[in-house]
Coordinates of N, CA and C in Angstrom, one line a residue:
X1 N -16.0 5.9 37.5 CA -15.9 5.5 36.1 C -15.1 6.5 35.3
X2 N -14.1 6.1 34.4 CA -13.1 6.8 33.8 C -13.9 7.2 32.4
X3 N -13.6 8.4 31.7 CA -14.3 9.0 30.6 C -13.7 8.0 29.8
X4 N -12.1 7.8 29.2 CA -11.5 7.1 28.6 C -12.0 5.6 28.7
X5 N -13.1 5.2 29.4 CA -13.6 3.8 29.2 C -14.6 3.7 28.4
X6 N -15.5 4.2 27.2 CA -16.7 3.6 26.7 C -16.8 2.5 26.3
X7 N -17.7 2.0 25.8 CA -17.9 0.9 25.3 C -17.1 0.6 23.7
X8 N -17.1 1.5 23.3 CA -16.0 1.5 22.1 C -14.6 2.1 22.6
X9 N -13.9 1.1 21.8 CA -12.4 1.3 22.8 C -12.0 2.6 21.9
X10 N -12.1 2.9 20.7 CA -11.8 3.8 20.1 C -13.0 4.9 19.2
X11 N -12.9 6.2 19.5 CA -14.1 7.4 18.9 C -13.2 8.0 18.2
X12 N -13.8 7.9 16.9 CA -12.8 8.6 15.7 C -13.1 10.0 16.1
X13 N -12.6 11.2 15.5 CA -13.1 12.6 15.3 C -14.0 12.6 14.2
X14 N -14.4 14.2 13.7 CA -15.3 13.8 12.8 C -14.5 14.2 11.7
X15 N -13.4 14.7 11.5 CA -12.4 14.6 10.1 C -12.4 12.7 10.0
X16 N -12.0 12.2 10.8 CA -11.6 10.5 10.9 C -12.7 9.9 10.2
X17 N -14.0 10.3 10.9 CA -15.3 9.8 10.3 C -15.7 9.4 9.7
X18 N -15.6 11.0 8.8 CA -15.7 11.1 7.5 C -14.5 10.9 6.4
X19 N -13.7 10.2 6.6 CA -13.3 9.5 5.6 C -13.1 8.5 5.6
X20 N -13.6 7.5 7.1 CA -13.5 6.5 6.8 C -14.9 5.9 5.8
X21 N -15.7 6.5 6.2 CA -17.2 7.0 5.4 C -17.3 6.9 4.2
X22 N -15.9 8.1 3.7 CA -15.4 7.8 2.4 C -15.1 6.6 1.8
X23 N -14.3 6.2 2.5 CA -13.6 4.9 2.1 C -14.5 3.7 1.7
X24 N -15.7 3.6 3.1 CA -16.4 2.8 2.8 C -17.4 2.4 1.2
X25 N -17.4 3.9 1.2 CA -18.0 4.0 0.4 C -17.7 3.7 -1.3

Protein backbone atom coordinates (compact mmCIF):
# COMPACT_ATOMS: atom_id res chain seq x y z
CA UNK A 1 0.00 0.00 0.00
CA UNK A 2 1.48 3.34 -1.25
CA UNK A 3 1.67 6.37 1.56
CA UNK A 4 0.43 8.72 -1.35
CA UNK A 5 -2.99 6.74 -1.28
CA UNK A 6 -5.22 7.87 1.74
CA UNK A 7 -8.54 8.05 1.75
CA UNK A 8 -8.43 11.76 1.09
CA UNK A 9 -6.91 12.39 -2.12
CA UNK A 10 -5.51 15.59 -0.85
CA UNK A 11 -3.78 16.68 3.08
CA UNK A 12 -3.47 20.27 3.28
CA UNK A 13 -0.34 21.43 5.56
CA UNK A 14 -1.09 23.13 8.52
CA UNK A 15 -0.26 26.83 7.07
CA UNK A 16 -3.12 25.51 4.30
CA UNK A 17 -5.40 24.60 7.11
CA UNK A 18 -5.44 27.21 8.73
CA UNK A 19 -6.50 29.52 6.33
CA UNK A 20 -8.68 27.62 4.76
CA UNK A 21 -10.25 27.74 8.47
CA UNK A 22 -9.93 31.25 8.00
CA UNK A 23 -11.82 31.56 5.06
CA UNK A 24 -14.49 29.43 6.27
CA UNK A 25 -14.92 31.26 8.73
Amino acid sequence: RSVGSPSVPWIPDKKTLELILDILQ
